[in-house]
XYZ file of N, CA, C and O in Angstrom:
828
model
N -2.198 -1.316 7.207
C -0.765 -1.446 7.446
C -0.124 -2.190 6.278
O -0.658 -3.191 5.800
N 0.986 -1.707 5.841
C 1.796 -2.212 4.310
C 2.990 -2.762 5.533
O 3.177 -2.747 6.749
N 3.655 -3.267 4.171
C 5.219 -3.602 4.841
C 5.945 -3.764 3.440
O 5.411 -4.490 2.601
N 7.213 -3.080 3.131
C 7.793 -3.055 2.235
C 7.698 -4.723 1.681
O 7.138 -5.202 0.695
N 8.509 -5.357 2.783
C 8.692 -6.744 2.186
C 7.718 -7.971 2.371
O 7.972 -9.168 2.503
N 6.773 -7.429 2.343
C 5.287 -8.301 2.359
C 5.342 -9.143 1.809
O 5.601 -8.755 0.670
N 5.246 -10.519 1.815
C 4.780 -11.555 0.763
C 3.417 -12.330 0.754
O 3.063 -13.184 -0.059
N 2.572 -11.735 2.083
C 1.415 -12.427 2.086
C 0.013 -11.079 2.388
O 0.170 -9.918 2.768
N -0.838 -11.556 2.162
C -2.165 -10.089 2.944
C -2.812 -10.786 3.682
O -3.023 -11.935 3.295
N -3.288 -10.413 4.829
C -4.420 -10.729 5.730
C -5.392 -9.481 5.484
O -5.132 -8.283 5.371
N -6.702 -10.238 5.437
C -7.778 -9.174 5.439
C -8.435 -9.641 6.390
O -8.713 -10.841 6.408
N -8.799 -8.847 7.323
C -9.926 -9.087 8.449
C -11.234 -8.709 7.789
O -11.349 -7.932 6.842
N -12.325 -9.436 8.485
C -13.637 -9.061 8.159
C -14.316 -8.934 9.251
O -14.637 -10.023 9.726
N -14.782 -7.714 10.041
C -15.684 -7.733 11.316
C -17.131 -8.349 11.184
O -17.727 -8.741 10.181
N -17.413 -8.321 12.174
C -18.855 -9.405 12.314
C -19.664 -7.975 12.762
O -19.190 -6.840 12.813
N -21.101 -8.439 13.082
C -22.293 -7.650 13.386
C -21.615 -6.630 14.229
O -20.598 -6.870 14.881
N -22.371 -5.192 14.180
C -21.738 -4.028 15.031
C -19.965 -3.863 15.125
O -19.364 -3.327 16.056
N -19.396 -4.425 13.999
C -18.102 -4.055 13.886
C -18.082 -3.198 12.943
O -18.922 -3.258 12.046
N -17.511 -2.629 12.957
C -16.460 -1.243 11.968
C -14.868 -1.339 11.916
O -14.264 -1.962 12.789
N -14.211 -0.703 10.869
C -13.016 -0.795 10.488
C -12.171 -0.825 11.684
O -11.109 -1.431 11.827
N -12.864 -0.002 12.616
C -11.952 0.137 13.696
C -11.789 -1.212 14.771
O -10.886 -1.111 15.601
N -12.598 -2.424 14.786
C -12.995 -3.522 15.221
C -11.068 -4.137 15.584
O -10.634 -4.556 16.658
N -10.593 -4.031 14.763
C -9.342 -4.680 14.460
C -8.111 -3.622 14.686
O -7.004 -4.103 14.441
N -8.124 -2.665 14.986
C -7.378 -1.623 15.569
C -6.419 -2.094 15.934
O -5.353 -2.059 15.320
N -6.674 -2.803 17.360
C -5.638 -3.484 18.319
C -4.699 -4.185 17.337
O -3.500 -3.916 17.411
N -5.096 -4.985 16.503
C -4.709 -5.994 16.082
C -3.355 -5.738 15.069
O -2.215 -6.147 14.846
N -4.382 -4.730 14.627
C -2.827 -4.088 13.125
C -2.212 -2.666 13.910
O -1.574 -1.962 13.127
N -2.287 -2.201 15.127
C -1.602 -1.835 15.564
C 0.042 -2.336 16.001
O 1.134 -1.825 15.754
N -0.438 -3.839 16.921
C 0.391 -4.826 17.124
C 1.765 -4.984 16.047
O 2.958 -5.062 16.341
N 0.921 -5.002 14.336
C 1.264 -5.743 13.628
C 2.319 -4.807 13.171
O 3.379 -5.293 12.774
N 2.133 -3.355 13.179
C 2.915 -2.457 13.039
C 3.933 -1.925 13.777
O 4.757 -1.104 13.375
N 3.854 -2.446 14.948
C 4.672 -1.743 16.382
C 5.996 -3.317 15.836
O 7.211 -3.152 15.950
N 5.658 -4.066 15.535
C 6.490 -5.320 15.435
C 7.257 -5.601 13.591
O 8.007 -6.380 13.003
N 6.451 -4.400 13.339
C 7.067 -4.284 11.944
C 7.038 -5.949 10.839
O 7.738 -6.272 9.879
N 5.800 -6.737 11.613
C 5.382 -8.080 10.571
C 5.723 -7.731 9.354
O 5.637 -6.536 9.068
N 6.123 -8.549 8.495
C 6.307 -8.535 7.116
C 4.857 -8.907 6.520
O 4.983 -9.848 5.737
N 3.776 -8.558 6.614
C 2.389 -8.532 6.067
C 2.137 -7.218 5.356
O 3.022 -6.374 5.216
N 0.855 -7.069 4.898
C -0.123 -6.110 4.297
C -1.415 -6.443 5.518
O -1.820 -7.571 5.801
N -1.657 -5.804 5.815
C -2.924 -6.057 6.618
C -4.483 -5.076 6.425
O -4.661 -3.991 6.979
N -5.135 -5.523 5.836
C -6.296 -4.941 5.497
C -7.751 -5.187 5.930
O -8.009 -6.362 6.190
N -8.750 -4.294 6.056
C -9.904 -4.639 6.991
C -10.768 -3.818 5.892
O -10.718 -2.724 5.328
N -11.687 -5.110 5.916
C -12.746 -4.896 4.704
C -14.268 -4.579 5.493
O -14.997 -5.511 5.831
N -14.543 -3.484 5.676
C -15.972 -2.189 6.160
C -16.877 -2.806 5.525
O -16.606 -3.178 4.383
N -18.130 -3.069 6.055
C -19.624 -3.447 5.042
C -20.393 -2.965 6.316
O -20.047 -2.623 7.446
N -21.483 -3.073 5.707
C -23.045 -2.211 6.013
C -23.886 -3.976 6.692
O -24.840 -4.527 6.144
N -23.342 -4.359 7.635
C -24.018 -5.660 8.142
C -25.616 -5.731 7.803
O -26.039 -6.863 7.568
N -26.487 -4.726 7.754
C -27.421 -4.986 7.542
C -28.009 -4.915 6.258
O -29.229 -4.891 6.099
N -27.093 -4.875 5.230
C -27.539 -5.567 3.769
C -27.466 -7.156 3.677
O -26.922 -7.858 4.530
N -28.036 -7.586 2.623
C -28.414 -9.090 2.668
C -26.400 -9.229 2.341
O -25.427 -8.577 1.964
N -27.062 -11.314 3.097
C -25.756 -11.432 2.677
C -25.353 -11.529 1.318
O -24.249 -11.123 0.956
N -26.325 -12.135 0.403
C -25.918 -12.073 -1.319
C -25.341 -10.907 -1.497
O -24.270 -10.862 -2.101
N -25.930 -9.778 -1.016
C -25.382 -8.850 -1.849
C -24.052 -8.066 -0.995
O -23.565 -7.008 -1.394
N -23.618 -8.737 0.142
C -22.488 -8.287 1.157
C -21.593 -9.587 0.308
O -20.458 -9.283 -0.061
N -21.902 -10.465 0.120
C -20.915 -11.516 -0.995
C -20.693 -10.987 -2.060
O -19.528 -11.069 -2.449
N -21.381 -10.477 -2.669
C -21.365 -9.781 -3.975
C -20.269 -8.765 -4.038
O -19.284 -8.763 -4.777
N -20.582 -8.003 -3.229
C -19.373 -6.896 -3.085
C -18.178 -7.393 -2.598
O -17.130 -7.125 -3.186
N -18.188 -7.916 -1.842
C -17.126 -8.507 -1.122
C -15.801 -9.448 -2.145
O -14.599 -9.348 -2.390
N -16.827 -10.245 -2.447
C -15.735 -10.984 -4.080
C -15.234 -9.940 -5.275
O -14.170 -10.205 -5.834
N -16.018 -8.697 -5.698
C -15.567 -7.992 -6.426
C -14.428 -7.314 -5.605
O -13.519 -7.068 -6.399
N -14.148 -6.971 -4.537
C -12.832 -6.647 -4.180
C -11.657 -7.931 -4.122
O -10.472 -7.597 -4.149
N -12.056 -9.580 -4.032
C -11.175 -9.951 -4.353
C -10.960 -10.492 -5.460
O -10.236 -11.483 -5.374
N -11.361 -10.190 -6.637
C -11.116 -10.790 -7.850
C -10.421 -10.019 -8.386
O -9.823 -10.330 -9.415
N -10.307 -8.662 -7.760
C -9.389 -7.813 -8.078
C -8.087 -7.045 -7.376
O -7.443 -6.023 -7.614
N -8.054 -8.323 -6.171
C -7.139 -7.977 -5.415
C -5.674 -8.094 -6.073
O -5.613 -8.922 -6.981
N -4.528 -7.431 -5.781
C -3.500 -8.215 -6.371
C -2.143 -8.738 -5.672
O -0.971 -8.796 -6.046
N -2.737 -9.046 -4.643
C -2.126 -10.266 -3.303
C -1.876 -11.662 -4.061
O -2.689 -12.414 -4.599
N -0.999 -11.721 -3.975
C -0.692 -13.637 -4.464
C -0.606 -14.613 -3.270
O -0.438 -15.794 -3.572
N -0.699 -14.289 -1.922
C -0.990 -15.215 -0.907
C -1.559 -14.618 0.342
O -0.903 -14.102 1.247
N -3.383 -14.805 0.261
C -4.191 -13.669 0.853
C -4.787 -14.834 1.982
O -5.031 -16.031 1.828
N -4.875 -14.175 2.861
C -5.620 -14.831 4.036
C -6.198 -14.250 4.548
O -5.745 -13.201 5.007
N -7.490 -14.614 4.741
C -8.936 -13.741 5.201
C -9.512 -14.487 6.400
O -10.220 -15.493 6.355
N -9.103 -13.848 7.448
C -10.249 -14.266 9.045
C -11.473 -13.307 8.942
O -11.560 -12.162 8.500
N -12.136 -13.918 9.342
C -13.906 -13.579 9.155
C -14.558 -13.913 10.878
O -14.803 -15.035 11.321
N -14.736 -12.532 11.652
C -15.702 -13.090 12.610
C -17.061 -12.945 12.180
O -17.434 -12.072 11.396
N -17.969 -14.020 12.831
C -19.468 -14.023 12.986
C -19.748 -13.993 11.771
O -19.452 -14.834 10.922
N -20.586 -12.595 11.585
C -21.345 -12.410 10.501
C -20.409 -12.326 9.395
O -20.747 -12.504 8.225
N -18.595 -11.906 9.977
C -17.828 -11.682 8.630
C -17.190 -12.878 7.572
O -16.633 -12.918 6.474
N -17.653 -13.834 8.653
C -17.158 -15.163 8.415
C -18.326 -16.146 6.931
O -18.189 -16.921 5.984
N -19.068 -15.611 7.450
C -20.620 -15.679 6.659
C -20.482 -15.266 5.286
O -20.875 -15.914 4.316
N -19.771 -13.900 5.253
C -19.845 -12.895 4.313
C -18.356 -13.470 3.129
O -18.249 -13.629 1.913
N -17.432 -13.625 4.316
C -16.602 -14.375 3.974
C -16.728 -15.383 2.525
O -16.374 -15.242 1.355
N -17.322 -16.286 3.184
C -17.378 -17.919 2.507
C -18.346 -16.957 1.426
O -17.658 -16.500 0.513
N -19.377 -16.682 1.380
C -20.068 -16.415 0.336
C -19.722 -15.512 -0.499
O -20.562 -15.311 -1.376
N -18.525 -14.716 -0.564
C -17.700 -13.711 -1.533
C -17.151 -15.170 -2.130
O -17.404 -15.467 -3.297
N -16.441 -16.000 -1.331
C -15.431 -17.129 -2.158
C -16.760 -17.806 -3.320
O -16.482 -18.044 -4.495
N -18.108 -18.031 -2.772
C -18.571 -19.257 -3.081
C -19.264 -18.190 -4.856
O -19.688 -18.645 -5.918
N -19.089 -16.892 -4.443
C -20.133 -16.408 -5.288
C -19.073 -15.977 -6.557
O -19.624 -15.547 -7.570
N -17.623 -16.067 -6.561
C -16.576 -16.063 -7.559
C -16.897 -17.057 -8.305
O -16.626 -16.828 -9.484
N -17.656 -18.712 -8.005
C -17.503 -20.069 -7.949
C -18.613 -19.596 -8.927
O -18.342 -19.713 -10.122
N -19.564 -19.189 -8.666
C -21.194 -19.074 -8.911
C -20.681 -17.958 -10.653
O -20.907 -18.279 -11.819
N -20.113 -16.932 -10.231
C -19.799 -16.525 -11.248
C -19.061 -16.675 -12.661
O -18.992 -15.963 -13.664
N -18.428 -18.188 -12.212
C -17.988 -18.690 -13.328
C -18.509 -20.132 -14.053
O -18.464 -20.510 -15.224
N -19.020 -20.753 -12.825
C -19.158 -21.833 -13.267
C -20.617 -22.267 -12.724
O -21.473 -21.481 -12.318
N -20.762 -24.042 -12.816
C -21.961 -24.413 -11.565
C -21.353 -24.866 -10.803
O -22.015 -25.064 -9.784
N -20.084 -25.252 -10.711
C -19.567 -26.376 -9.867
C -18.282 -25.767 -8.969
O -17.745 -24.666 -9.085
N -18.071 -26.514 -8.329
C -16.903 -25.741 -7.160
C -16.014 -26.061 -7.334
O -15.425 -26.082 -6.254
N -15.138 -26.525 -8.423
C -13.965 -26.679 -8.956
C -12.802 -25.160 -8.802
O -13.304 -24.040 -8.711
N -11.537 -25.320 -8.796
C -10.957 -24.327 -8.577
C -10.892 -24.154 -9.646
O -10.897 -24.868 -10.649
N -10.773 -22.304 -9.278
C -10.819 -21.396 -10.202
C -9.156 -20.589 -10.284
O -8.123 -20.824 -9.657
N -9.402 -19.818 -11.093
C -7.552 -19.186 -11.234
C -8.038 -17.759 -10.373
O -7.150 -17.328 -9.637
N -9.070 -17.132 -10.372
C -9.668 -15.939 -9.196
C -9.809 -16.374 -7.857
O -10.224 -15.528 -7.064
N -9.505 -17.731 -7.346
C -9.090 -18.010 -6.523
C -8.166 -18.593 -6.047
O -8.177 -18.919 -4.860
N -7.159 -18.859 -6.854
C -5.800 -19.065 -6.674
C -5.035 -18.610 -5.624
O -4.431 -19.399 -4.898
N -4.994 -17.261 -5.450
C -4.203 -16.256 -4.283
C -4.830 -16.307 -3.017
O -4.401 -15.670 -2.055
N -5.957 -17.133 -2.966
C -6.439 -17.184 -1.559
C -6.283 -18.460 -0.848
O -6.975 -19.472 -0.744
N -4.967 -18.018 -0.320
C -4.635 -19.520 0.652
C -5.340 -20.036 1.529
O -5.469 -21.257 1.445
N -5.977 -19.386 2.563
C -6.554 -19.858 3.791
C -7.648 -19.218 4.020
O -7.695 -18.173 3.370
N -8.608 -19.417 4.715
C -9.855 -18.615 5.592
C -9.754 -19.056 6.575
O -9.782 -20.244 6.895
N -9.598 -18.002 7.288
C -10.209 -18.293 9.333
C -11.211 -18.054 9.713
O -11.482 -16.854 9.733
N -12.022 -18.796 10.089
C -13.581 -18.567 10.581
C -13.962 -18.440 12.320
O -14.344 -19.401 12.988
N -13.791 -17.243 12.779
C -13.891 -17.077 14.421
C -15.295 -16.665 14.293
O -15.954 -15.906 13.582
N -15.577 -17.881 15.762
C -17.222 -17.603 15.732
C -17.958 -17.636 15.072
O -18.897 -16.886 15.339
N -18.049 -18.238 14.152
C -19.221 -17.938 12.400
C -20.232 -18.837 12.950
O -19.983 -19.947 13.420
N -21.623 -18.189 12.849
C -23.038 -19.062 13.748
C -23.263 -19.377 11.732
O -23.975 -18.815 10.900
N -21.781 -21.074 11.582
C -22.909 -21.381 10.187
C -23.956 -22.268 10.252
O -24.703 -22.573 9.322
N -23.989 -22.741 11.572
C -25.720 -23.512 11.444
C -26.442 -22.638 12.243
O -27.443 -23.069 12.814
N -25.950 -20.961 12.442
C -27.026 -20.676 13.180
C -26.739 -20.208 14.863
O -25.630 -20.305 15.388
N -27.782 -19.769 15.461
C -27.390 -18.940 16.375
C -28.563 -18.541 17.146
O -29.306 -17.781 16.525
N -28.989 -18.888 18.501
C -30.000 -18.133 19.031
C -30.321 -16.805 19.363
O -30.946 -16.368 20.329
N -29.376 -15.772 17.652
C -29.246 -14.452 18.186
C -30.663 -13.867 18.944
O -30.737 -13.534 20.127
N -31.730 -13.836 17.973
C -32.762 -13.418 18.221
C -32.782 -13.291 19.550
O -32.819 -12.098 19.851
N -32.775 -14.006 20.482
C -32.980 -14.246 22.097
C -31.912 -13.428 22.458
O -32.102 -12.443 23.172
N -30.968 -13.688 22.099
C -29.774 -12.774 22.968
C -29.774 -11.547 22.532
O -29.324 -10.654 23.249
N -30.373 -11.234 21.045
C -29.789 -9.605 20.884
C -31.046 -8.786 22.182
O -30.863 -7.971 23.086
N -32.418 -9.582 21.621
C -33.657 -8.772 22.976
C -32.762 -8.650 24.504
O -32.743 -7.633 25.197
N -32.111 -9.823 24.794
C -31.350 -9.516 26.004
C -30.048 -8.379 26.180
O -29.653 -7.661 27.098
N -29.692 -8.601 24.997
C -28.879 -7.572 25.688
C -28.932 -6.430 25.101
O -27.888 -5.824 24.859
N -30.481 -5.792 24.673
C -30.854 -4.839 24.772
C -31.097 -4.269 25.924
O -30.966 -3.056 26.089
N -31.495 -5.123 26.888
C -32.088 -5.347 28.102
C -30.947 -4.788 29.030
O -30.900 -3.820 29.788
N -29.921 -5.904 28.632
C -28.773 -6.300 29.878
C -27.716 -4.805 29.974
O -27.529 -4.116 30.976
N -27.132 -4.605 28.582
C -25.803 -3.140 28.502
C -26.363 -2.736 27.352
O -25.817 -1.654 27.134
N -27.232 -2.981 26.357
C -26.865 -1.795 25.742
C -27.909 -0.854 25.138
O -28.018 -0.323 24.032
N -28.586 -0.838 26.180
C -29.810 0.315 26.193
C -29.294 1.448 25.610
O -29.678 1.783 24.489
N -28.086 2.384 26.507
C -27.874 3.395 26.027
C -26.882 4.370 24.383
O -26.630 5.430 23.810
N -26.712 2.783 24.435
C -25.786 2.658 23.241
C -27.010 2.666 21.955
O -26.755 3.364 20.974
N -28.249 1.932 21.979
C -29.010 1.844 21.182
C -30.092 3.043 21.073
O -30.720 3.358 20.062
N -30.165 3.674 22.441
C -30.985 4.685 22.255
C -30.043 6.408 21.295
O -30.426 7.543 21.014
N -28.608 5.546 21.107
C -28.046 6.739 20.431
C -27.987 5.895 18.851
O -27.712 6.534 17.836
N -28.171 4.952 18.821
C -28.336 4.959 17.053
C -27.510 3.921 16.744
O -27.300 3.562 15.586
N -26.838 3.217 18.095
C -26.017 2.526 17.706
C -26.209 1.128 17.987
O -27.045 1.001 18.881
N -25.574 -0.428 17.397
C -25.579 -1.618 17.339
C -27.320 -1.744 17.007
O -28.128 -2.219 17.806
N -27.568 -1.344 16.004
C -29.070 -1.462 15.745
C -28.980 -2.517 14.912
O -28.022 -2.018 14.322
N -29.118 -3.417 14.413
C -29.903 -4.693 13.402
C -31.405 -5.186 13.132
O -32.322 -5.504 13.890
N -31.279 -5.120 11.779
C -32.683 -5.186 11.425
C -32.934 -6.917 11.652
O -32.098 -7.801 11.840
N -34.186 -6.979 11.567
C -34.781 -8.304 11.954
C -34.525 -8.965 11.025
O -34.440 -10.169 11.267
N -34.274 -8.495 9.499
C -33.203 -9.806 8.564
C -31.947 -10.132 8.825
O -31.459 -11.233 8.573
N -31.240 -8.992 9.453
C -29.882 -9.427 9.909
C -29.811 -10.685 11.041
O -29.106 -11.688 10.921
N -30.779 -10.358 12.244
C -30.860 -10.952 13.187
C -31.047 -12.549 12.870
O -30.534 -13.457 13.523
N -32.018 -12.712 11.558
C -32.716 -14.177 11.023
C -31.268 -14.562 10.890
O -30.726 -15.205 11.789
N -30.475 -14.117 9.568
C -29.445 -14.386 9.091
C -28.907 -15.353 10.508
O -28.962 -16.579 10.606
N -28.481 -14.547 11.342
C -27.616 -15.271 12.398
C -28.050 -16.275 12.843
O -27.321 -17.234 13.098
N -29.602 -16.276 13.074
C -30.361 -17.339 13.679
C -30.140 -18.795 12.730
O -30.114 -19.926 13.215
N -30.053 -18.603 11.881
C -30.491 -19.598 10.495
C -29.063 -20.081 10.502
O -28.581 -21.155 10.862
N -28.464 -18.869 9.949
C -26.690 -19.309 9.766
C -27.400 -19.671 8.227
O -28.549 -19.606 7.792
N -25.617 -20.229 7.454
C -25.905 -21.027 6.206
C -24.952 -21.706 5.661
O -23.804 -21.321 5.883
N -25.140 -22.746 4.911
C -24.430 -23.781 4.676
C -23.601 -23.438 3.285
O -23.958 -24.150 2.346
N -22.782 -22.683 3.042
C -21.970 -22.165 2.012
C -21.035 -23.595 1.467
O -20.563 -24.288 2.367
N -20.831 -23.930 0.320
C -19.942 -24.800 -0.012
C -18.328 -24.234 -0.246
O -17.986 -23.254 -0.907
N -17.496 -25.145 0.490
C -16.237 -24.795 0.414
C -15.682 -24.664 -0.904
O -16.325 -25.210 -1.800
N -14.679 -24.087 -1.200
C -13.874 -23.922 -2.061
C -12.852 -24.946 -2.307
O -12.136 -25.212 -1.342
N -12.610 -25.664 -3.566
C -11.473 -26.246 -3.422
C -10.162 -25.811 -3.311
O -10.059 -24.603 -3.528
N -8.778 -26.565 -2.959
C -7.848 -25.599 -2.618
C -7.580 -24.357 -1.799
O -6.470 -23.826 -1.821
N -8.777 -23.796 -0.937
C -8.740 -23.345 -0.078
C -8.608 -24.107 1.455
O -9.568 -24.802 1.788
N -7.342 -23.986 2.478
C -7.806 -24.254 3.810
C -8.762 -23.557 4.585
O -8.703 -22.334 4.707
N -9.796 -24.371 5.215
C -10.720 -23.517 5.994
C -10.047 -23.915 7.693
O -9.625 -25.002 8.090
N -10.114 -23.046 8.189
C -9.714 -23.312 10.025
C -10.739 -22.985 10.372
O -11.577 -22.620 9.547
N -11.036 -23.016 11.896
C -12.442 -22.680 12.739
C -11.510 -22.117 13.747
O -10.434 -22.703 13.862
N -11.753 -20.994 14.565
C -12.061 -20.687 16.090
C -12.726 -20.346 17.000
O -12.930 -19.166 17.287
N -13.217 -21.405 17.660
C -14.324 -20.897 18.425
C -14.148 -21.281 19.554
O -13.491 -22.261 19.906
N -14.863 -20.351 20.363
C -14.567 -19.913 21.832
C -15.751 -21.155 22.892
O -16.805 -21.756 22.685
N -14.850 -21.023 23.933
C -15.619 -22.301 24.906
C -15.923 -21.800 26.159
O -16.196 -22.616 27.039
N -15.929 -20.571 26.423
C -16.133 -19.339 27.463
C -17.313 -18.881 27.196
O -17.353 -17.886 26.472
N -18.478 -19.407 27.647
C -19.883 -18.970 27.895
C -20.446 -17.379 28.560
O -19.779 -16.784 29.406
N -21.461 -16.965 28.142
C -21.729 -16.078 29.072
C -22.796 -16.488 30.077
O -23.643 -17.224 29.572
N -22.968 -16.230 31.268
C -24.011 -16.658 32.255
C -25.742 -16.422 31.580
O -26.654 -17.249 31.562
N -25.739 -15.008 31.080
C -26.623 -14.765 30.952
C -27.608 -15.034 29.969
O -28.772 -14.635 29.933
N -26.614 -16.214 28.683
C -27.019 -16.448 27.643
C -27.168 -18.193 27.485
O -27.582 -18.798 26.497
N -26.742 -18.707 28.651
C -26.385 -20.135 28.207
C -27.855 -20.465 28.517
O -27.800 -21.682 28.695
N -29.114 -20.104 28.683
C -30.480 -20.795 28.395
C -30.834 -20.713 27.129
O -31.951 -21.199 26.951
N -30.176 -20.156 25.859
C -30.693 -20.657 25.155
C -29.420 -21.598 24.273
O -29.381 -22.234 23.220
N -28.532 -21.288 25.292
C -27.713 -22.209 24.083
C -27.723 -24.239 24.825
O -26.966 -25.149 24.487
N -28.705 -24.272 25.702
C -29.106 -25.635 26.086
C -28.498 -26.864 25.442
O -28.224 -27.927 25.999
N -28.281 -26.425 23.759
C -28.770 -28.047 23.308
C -26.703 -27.667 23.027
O -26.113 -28.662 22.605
N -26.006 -26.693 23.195
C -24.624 -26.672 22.942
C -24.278 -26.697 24.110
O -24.559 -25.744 24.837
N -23.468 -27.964 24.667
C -22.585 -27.620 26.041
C -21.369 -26.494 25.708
O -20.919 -25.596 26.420
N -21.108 -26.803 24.681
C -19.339 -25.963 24.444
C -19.808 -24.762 23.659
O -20.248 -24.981 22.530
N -19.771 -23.496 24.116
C -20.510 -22.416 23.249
C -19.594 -20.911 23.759
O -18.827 -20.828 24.718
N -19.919 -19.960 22.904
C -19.226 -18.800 23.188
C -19.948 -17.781 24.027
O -19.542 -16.622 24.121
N -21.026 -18.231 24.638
C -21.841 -17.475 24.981
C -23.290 -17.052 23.567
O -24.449 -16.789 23.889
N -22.770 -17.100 22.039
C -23.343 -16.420 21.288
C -23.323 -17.498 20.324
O -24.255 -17.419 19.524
N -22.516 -18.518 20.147
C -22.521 -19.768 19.108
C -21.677 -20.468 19.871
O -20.796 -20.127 20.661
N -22.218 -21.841 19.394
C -22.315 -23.020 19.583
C -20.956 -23.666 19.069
O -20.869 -23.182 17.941
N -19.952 -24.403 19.233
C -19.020 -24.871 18.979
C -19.205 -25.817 17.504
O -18.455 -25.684 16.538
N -20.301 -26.733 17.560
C -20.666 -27.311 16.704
C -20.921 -26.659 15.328
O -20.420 -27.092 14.290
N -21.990 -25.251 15.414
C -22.639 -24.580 14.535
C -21.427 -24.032 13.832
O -21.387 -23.793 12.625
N -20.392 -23.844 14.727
C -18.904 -23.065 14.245
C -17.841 -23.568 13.338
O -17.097 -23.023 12.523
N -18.095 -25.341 13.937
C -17.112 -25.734 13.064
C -17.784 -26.370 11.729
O -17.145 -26.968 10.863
N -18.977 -26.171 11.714
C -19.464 -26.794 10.223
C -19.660 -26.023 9.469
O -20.378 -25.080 9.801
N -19.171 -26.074 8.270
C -17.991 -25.426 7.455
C -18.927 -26.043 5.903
O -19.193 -27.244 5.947
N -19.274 -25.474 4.950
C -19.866 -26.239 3.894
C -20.465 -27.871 4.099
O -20.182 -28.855 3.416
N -21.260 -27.793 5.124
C -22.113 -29.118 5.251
C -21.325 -30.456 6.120
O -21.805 -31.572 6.319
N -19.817 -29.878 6.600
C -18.808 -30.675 7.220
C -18.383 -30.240 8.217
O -18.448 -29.035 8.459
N -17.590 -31.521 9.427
C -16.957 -30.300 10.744
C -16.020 -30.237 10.365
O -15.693 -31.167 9.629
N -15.153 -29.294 10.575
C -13.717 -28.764 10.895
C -13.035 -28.949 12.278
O -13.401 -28.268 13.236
N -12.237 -29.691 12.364
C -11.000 -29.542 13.688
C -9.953 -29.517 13.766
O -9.262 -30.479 14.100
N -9.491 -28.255 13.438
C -8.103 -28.028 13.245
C -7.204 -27.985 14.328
O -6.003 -27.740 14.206
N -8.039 -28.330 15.857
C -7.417 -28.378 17.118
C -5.851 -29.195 17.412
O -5.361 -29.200 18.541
């Protein structure tokens, strides 16, 4: 979705088993209301590593030509997210000093991002189990067992300077998942409130 008089871009980034279409609802909305945005949704192959889902990911914004871009990232996109910013950082320098290729990126929103991690492993076997047998026996929400680690592990990406980072994360559990999320009282069912808001080695509470 464009808008003649745009002055800012949002790019969404879907998380595990999302596709372009993940965000539908969202820039539908944005269009029925005629927002003055650009709204764009950036497609990846979740089960490539994340280096190289960062990799690609920063080469579309180093060449974006948005002068005030804001990127929400769920889960895994949030992941993919920070490490496109961190790997612009990596590409120029050693140090995390701002750069002028990151200038145009005002904000990141991080919904749900498991960055310390995630007891996917346990939950994806379950809810193979629980709904989505038939969905998987057609080819679909499949993840390979590096993707799955990824989530489990999470990772500690260093922030960007001059970038705001926000967190949102959800405090609506699922029944069927809160045994392994034990050691998180406040969790989404799938991550942990804590794991969510730590953000390059720090918490975030933008509450």
């Amino acid at each position: 979705y464009t808008h003649a008089q745009a002055q800012n871009t949002l790019i969404l980034v879907h998380g595990i088993f999302g596709n372009k279409n993940t965000f539908k609802g969202l820039v539908t909305e944005f269009a029925f209301l005629q927002q003055p945005w650009d709204i764009w949704v950036a497609e990846y192959d979740y089960n490539q590593p994340l280096d190289t889902l960062g990799k690609e990911f920063s080469t579309i914004l180093e060449k974006f030509p948005s002068k005030n871009i804001y990127i929400a990232g769920h889960s895994l996109g949030g992941l993919v997210t920070q490490q496109a910013i961190y790997q612009i950082i990596l590409d120029k320098s050693s140090d995390t000093n701002r750069h002028p290729e990151l200038s145009n990126i005002k904000k990141v929103i991080l919904l749900g991002t498991p960055n310390q991690g995630s007891p996917a492993t346990a939950i994806y076997d379950t809810l193979k189990i629980e709904s989505l047998r038939p969905e998987l026996s057609n080819g679909k929400f499949l993840a390979t067992p590096e993707t799955i680690q990824q989530l489990v592990t999470g990772k500690n990406i260093p922030r960007a300077k001059g970038i705001t980072y926000e967190v949102i994360a959800g405090t609506q559990p699922y029944t069927f998942t809160q045994s392994f999320l034990s050691n998180e009282k406040k969790n989404d069912g799938i991550v942990g409130v804590t794991s969510a808001r730590t953000v390059g080695g720090a918490q975030i509470n933008n509450s």
